[in-house]
Structures are given as C-alpha cells and as structure tokens.
Short mmCIF file of C-alpha atoms and ligand atoms in Angstrom, two decimals:
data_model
loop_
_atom_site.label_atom_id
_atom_site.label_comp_id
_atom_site.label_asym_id
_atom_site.label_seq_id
_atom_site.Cartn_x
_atom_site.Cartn_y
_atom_site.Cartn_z
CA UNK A 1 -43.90 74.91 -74.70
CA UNK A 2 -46.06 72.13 -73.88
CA UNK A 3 -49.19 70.93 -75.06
CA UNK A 4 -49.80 68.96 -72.16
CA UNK A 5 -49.03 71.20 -68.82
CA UNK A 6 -49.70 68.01 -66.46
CA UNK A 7 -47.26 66.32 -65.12
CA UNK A 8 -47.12 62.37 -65.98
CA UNK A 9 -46.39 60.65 -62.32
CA UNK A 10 -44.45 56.70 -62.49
CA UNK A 11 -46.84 55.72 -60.14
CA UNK A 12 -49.91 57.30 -58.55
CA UNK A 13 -51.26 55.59 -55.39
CA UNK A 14 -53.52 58.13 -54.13
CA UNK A 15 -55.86 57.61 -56.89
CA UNK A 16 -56.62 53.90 -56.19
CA UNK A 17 -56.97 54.97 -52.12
CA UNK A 18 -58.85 57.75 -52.35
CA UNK A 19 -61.99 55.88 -53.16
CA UNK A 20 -62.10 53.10 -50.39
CA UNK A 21 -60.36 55.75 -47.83
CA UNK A 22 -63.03 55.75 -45.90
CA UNK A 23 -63.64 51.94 -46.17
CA UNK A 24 -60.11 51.29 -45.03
CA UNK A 25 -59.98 53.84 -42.09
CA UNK A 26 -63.11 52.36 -40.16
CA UNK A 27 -61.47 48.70 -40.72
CA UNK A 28 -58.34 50.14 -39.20
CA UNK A 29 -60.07 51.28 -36.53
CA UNK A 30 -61.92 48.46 -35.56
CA UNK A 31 -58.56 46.51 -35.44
CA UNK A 32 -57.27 49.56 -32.91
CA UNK A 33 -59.86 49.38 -30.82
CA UNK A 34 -59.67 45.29 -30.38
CA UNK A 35 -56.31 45.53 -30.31
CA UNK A 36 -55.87 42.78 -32.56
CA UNK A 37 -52.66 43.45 -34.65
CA UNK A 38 -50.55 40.38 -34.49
CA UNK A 39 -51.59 36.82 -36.45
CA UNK A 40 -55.43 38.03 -36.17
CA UNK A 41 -58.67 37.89 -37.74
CA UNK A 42 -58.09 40.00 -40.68
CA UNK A 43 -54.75 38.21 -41.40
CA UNK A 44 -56.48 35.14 -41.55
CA UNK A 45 -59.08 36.42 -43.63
CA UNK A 46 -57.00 37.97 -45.72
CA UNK A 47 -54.76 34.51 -46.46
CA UNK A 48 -57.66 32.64 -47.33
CA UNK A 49 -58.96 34.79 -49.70
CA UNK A 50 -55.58 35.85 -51.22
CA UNK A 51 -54.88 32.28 -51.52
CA UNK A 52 -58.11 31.26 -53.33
CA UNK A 53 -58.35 34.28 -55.80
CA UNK A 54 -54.43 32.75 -56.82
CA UNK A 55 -56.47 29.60 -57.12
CA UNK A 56 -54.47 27.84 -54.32
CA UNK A 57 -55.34 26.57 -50.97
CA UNK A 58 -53.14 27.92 -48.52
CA UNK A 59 -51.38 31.27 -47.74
CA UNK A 60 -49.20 32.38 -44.99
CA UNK A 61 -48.90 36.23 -44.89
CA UNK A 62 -45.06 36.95 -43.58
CA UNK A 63 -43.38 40.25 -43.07
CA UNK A 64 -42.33 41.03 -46.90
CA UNK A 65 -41.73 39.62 -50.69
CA UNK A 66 -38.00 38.75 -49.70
CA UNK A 67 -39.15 36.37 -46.46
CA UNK A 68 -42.08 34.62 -48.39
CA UNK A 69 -39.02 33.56 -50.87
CA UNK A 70 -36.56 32.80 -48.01
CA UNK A 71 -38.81 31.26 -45.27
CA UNK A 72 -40.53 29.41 -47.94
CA UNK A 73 -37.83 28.08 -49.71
CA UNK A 74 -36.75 26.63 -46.27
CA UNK A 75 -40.44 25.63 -45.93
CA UNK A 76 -40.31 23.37 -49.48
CA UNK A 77 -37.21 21.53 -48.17
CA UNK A 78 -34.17 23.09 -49.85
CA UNK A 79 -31.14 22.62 -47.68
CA UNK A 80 -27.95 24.84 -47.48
CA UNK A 81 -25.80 23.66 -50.37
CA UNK A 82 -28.54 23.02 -52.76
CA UNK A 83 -28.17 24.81 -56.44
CA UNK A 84 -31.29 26.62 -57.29
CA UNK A 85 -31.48 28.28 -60.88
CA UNK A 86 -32.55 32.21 -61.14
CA UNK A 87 -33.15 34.38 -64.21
CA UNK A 88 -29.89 37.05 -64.34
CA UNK A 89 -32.44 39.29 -64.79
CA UNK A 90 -34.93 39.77 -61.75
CA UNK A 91 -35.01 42.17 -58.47
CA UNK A 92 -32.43 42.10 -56.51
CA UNK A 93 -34.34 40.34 -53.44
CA UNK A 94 -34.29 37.23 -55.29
CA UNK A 95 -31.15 36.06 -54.73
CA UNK A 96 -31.02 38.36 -51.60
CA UNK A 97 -33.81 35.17 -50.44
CA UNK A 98 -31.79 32.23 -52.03
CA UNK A 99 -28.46 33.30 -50.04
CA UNK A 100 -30.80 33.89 -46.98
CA UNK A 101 -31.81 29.96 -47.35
CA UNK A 102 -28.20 29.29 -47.44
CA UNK A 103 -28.85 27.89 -51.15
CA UNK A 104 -26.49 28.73 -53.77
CA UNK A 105 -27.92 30.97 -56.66
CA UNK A 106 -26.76 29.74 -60.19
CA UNK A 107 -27.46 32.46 -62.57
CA UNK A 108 -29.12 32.19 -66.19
CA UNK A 109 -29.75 34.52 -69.11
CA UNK A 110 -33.46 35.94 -70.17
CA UNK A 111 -35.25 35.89 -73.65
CA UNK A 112 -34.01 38.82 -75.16
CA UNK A 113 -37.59 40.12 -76.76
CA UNK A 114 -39.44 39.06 -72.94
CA UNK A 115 -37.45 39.72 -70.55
CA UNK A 116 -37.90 36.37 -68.95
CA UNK A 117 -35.96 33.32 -67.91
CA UNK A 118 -34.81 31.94 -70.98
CA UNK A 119 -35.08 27.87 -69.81
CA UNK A 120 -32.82 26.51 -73.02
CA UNK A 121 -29.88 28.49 -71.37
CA UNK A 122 -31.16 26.88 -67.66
CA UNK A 123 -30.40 23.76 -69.29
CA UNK A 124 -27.18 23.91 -69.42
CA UNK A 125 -26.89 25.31 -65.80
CA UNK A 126 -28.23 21.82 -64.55
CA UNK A 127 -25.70 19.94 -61.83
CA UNK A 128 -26.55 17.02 -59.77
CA UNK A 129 -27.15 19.62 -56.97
CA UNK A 130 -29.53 21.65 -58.58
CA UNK A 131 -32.58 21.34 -56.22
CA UNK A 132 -34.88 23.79 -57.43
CA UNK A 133 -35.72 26.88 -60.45
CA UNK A 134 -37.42 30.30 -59.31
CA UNK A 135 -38.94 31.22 -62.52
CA UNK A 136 -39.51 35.05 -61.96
CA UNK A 137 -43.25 36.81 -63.08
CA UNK A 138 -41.02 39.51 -64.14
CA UNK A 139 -42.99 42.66 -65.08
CA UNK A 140 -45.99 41.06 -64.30
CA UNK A 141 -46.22 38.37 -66.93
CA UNK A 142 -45.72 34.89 -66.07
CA UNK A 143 -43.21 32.55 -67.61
CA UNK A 144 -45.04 29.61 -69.40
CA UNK A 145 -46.09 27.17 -67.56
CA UNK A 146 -46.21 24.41 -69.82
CA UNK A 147 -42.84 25.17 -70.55
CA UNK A 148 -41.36 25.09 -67.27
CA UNK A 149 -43.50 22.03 -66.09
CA UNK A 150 -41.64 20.75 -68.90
CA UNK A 151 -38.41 21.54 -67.70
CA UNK A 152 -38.76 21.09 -63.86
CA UNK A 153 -40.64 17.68 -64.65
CA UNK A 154 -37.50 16.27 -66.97
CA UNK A 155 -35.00 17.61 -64.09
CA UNK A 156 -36.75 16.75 -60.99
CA UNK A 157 -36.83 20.00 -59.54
CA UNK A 158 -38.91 22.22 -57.33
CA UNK A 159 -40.76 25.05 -59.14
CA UNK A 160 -40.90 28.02 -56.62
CA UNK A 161 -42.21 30.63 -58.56
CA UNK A 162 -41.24 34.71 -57.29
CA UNK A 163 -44.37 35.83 -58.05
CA UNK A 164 -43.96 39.29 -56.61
CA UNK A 165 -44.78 41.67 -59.55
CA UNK A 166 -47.93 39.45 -60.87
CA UNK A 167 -50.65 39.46 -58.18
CA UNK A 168 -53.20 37.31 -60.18
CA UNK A 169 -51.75 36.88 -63.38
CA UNK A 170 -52.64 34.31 -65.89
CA UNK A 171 -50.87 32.28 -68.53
CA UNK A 172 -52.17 29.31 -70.70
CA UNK A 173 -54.84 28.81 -67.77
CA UNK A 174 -52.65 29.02 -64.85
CA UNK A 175 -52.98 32.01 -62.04
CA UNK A 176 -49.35 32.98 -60.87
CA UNK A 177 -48.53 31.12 -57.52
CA UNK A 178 -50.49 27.97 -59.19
CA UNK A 179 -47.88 26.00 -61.42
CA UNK A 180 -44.81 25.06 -58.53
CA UNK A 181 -45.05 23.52 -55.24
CA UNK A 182 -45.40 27.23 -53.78
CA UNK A 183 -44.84 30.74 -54.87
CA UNK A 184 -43.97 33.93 -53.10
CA UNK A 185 -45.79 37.64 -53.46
CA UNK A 186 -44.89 40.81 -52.36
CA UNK A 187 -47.21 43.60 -50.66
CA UNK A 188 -44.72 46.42 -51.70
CA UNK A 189 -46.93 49.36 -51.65
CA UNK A 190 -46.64 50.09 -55.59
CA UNK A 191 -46.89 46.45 -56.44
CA UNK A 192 -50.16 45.60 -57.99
CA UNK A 193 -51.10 44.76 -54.55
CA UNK A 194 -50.00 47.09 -51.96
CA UNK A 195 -50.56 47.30 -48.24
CA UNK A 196 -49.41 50.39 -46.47
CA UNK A 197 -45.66 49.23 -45.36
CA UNK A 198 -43.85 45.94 -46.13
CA UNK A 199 -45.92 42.72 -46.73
CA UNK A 200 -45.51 39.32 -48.36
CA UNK A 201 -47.23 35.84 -48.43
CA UNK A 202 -46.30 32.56 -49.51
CA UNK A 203 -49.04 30.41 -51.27
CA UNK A 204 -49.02 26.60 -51.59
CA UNK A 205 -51.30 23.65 -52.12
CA UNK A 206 -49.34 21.68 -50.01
CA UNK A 207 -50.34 21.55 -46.46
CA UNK A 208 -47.27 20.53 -44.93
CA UNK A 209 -45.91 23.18 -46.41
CA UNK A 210 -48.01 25.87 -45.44
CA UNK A 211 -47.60 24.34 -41.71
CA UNK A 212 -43.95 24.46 -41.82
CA UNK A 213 -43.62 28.23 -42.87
CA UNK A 214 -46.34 29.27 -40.28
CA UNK A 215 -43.98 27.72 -37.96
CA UNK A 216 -40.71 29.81 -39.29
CA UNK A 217 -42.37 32.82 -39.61
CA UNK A 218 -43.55 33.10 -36.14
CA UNK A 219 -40.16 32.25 -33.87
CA UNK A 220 -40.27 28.78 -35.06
CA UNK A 221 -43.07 27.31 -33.20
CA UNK A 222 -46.89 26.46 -33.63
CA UNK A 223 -47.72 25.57 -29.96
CA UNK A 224 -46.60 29.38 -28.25
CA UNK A 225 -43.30 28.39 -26.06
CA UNK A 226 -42.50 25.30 -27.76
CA UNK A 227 -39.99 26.06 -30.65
CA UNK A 228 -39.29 23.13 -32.86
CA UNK A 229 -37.67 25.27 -35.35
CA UNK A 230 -35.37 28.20 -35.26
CA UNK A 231 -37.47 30.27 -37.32
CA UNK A 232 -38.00 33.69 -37.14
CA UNK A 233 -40.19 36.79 -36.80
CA UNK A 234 -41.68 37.65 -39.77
CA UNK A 235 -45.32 38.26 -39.97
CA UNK A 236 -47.95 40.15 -41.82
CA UNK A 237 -49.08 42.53 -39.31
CA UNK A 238 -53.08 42.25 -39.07
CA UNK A 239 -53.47 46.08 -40.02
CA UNK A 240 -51.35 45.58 -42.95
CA UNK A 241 -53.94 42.85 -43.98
CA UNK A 242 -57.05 44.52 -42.85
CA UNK A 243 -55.82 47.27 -45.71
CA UNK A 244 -55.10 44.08 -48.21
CA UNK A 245 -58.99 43.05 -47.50
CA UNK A 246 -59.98 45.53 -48.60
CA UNK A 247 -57.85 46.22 -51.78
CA UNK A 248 -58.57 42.78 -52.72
CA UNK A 249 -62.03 42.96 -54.43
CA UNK A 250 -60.57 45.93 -56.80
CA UNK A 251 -57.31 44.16 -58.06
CA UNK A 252 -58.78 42.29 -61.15
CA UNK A 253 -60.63 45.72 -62.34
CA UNK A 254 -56.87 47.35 -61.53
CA UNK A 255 -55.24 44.90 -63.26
CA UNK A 256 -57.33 45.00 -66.15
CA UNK A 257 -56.91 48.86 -66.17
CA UNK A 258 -53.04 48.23 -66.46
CA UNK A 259 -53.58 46.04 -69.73
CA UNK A 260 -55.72 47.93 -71.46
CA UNK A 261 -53.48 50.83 -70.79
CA UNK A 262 -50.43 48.66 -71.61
CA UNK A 263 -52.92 47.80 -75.34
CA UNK A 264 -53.22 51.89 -76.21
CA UNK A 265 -49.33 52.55 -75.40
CA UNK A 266 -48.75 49.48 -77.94
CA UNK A 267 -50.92 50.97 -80.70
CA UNK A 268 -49.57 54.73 -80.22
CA UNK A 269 -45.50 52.90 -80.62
CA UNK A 270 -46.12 50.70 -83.37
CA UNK A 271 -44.90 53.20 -85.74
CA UNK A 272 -41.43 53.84 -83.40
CA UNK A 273 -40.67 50.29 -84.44
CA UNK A 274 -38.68 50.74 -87.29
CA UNK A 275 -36.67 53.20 -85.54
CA UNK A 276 -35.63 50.92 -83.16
CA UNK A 277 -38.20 51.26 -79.83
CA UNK A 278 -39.84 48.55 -79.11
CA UNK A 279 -41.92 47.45 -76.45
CA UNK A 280 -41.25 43.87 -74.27
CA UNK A 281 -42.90 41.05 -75.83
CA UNK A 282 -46.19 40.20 -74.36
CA UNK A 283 -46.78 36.52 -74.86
CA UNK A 284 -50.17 36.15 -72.46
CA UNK A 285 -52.05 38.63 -73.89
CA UNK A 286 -54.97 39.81 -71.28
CA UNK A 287 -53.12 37.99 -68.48
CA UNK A 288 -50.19 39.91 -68.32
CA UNK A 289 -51.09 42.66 -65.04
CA UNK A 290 -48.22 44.87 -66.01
CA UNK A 291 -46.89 45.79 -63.18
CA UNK A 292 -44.10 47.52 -65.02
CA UNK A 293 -44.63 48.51 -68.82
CA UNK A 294 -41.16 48.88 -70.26
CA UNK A 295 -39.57 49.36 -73.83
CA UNK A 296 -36.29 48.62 -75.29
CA UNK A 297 -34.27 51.50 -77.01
CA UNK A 298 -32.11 49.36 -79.19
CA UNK A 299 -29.04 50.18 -80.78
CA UNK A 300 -31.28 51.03 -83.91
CA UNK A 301 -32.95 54.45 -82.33
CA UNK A 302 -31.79 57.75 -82.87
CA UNK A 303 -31.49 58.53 -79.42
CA UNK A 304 -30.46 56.64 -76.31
CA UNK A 305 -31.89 55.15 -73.78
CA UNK A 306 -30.48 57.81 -70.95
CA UNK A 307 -30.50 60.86 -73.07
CA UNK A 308 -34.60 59.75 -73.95
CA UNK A 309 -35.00 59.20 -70.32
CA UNK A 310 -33.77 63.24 -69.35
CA UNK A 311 -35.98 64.15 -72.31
CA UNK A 312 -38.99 62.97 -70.86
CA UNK A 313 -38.18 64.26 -67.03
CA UNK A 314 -37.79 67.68 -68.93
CA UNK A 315 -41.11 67.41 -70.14
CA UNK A 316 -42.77 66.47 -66.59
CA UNK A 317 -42.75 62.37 -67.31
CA UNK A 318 -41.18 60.46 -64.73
CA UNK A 319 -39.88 57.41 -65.90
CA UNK A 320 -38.21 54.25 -64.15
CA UNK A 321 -35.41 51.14 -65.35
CA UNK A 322 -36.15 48.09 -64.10
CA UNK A 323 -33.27 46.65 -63.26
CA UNK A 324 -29.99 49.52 -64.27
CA UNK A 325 -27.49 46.97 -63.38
CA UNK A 326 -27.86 43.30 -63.73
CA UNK A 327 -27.55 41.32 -60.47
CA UNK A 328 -24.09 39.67 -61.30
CA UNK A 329 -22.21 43.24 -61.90
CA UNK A 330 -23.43 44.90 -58.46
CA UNK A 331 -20.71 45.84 -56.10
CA UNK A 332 -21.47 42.35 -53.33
CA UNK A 333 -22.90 40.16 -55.69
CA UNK A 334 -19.33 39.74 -58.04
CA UNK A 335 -19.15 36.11 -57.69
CA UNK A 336 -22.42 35.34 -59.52
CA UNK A 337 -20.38 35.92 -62.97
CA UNK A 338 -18.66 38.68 -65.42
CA UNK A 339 -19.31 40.86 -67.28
CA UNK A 340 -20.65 39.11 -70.77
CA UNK A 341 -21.80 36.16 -69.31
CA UNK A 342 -25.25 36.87 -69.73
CA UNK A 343 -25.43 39.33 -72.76
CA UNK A 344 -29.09 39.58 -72.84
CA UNK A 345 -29.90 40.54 -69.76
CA UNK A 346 -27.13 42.95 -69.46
CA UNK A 347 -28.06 44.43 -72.92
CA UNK A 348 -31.68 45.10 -72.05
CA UNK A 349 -30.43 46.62 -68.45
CA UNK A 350 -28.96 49.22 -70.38
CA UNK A 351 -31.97 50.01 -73.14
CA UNK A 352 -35.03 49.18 -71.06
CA UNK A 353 -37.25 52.00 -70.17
CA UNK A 354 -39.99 51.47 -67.63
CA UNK A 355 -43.31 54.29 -68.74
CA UNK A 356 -45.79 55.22 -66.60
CA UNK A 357 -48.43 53.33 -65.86
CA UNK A 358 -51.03 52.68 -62.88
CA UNK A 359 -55.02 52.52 -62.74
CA UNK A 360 -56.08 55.53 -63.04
CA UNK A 361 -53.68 56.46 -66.05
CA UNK A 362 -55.61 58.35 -68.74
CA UNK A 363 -55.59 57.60 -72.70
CA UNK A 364 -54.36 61.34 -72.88
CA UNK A 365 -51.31 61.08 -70.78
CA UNK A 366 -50.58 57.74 -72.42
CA UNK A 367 -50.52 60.14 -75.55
CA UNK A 368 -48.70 62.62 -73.86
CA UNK A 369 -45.98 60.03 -72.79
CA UNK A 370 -45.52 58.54 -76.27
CA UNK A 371 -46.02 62.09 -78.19
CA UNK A 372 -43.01 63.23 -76.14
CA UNK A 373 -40.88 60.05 -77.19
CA UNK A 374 -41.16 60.36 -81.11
C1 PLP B 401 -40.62 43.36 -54.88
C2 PLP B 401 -39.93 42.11 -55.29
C3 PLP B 401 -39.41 41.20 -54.36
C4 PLP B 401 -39.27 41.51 -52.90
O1 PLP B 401 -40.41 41.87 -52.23
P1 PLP B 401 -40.25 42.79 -50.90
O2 PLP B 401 -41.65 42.80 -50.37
O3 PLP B 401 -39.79 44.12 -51.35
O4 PLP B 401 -39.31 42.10 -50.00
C5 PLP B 401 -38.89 40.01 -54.82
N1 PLP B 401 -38.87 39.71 -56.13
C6 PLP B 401 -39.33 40.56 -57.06
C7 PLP B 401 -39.28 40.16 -58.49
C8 PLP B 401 -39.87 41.80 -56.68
O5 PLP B 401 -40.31 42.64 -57.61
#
C-alpha cells in the first residue's frame, strides 16, 4: 500500500560508524595491545579536546551522564540539604544525580511552546536553601543564557547546566557546558556523541573544580593509596574514549546534519499547523543539535497523539516520547508533587511525539515521515 517500502528507523547508528570503522578498530587495537584501558592516554586526549571544542578548559571523563551530574555537583560544593531547582520536565537521571548528591530536588514547570525550564515559575521556587539551578539542554537546545545568568546572578546560585542531549550546542554565543560554573554530558551511545557503552564528562573552567571531581571519580584520591575523599569509581574507560577521539572531528558536520534535517521537517508541517501539530519552538536557530526532534499533537488535531503514534509504526516509522510520564507522577519519585502541579510539562508528556531523526536521514524519508502524518 505504500509508496515508500523502507522502513524509517528512530535512530540509525551504523550509518555514522560505518565510515570511520576501520579508523576506530586500529585505535582500539593499539589500546589492547598497550594495555592501556584505565585513566590513559586517549582519555586524556580525549578530555582536553572535548573540553576545548565546549569552549572550556577542563574535562574529567567519568563513567556516565548521571555521575558527571552527581560527582560534579559534589565537586561545585553543594552539600546534603541544599535545594537545587530542576525543570519538571527532563530525563529521569537528573534528579536520579541530585538525590545521589544528597541535595533536595525542587521541581519547576517548562515553557509550554519549548519545552524548557520556564525560570518565571523558578522564581517562585526560591528558599533561603536553594543552592543551585540545573537548567536542562533539553532536546538539544540550550536554555538562554542571558536569561539564566540573569536569574542565577540576582539569586546567588550555582548554574550547573545537564548538558547531556546538546554536545556542542550554541545559544546567543555561548557553547553548552560554557555559561555555569560546570556542566555535565552524557556519552549514551545515541546521544549526539556516543561512545560504545556508558560514558560521561564533566566540564568546568574552574580548576579546583576539575581537581576535586578527578579525585571522586577515581576512589577519592589523587596520590594512588592516599584517599582524602570517599569518592568513588567512576571513570571513562580509555577505550570508550579512544572511540570518542575519534567521533569527535565529525560531530559539528553531524550536528549540522540534524538541523538542517530538523529545517525540511519544519517546512513539510507548516501546513499541519492549523490542525493542531506543531513542532517545539526552536529559539537558537542553527545552534539547536537536535538531539530529539519532537512535535506536539494538541488538543486541536484530529487524531491523538497515541493513536498517530500506532499509525506511523503501521507504516514502518518508528517513533519515540520523550519523556511519557513526567518525573513527579513516576511510581518512587511521588513526593516531588501531584498531579496538576506542573500542567505544562505534564500536558506536553502526553502530546509530544519524538520523529526520526539522525545524520544520515534522507529528505525522502523526512517526506515519508510527514506524508504519513497528514
Ligand atoms: C542521557 C541523559 C542523562 C544521563 O546520562 P547517562 O549517561 O545515561 O547516565 C542525564 N540527563 C539527560 C537530560 C539525559 O538525556
């Protein structure tokens, strides 16, 4: 019945490996036959360079997204008790990390047309023990930084910025991981930087910082045998980075890939406005890296946002939500709030539709996608 008998894949990793396979298998090797796999060379090189391309001086690689929040958080100085201010909206492992720094999480609505942190309702979430916000780079677009200079500046607050879904990213001149006193990234494999396991790395300009987390991440001590922390283990193995070397170089020509492909879904569903679909509001134009590329099925379409979804898996397009259910309704998190407390990010967890998109994704299955949503 189909036009279009390919299948339209959420992700497709193979087609950003295939090309530097061979690059990435003699690296590997190398590393084996050293036997250098723990705090090494490539790890090294790898935080340097990560670090710089962010436009930052230091980076730490640790074990995954989730430690560079937790470990770093730790590493800026919040202590258990303090009151740090997350959007409602975000992944999970964000307030997985804040509970892990024995920090309490204080919930606060998005912007209903970007998804992000909406800081006029973090105003009103202010106590005298709030220590710290963790604006989120949700989707791959950052969250203003003037704005939340602003904000952090008037409050006196740490910016720690979960930079896990905007590898390189740019807003009003600023590279995600470059506005707060240090922001976290994950190496998830389908993030837009992916190693070949877990992976994560905090960046920070500040080199006490940096010290302090290569200290927790590595049993809590600097000098081998002499712990002056607690700490723990939680490092970027060396092979993990030896793949992240190499992926490096290609990630601004991916992420430009992802925009332009994010530009021809926009034209194609400018017409679906009216009837209600409409995509999340990009407000950084060429620096948003869309990691995810989702749309809103509002109240105003004809069809649903679940029935839409089974419509498109019919017709061979795999689709994603990002997030189903908002942090605060999940079974072990029921003390973050109720139900209604924050209406927009519970509204777009039930009408947000993530398409497909990777590098690699062609015009004509962009077409396919959106010919099979109208
Ligand atoms: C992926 C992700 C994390 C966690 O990273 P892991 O490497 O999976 O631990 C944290 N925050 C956000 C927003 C993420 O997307």
């Amino acid at each position: 019945m189909s036009l279009y008998p390919q299948k339209v894949p959420f992700v497709n990793l193979s087609l950003q490996h295939q090309p530097i396979q061979s690059q990435i298998t003699e690296t590997l090797g190398k590393i084996i036959e050293r036997g250098d796999f723990i705090l090494g060379q490539a790890l090294a090189e790898f935080e340097t360079a990560f670090a710089a391309a962010s436009g930052v001086q230091y980076g730490v690689g640790v074990a995954c997204g989730t430690d560079a929040i937790a470990l770093g958080l730790q590493a800026c100085g919040i202590n258990p008790g303090d009151e740090i201010i997350i959007p409602a909206n975000t992944f999970i492992a964000t307030i997985i990390a804040v509970i892990q720094a024995k920090a309490i999480p204080i919930l606060v609505d998005c912007d209903p047309e970007t998804a992000l942190i909406d800081l006029t309702a973090a105003e009103t979430a202010i106590t005298s023990k709030t220590k710290a916000i963790i604006p989120v780079h949700l989707y791959g677009q950052m969250v203003s930084p003037s704005q939340l200079l602003d904000f952090a500046n008037r409050h006196n607050l740490i910016i720690f910025e979960d930079a896990a879904q905007a590898h390189l990213a740019e807003r009003e001149g600023y590279r995600a991981g470059a506005i707060g006193k240090a922001a976290a990234f994950s190496f998830y494999p389908s993030k837009n930087l992916g190693c070949f396991g877990d992976g994560g790395m905090l960046i920070t300009n500040d080199a006490k910082i940096a010290e302090e987390m290569r200290t927790l991440r590595n049993y809590g001590a600097r000098i081998k045998y002499l712990h002056t922390k607690i700490g723990t283990n939680s490092r970027l193995d060396n092979l993990q980075a030896a793949v992240l070397n190499v992926k490096l170089p290609y990630l601004e020509k991916w992420n430009r890939d992802r925009n332009l492909a994010a530009q021809h879904y926009n034209t194609l569903l400018e017409p679906l406005k009216h009837k209600g679909i409409v995509p999340i509001a990009n407000h950084s134009g060429s620096g948003h890296i869309y990691h995810i590329y989702a749309i809103q099925i509002t109240e105003k379409s004809p069809i649903d946002r679940n029935t839409l979804q089974q419509k498109l898996a019919q017709e061979g397009i795999e689709t994603g939500i990002h997030y189903p259910v908002p942090c605060h309704l999940q079974p072990a998190y029921q003390n973050l709030g109720n139900p209604g407390d924050f209406p927009h990010a519970e509204t777009l967890c039930q009408q947000i539709l993530s398409l497909p998109i990777y590098p690699g994704l062609s015009n004509t299955q962009i077409e396919q996608v959106v010919g099979a949503i109208v």
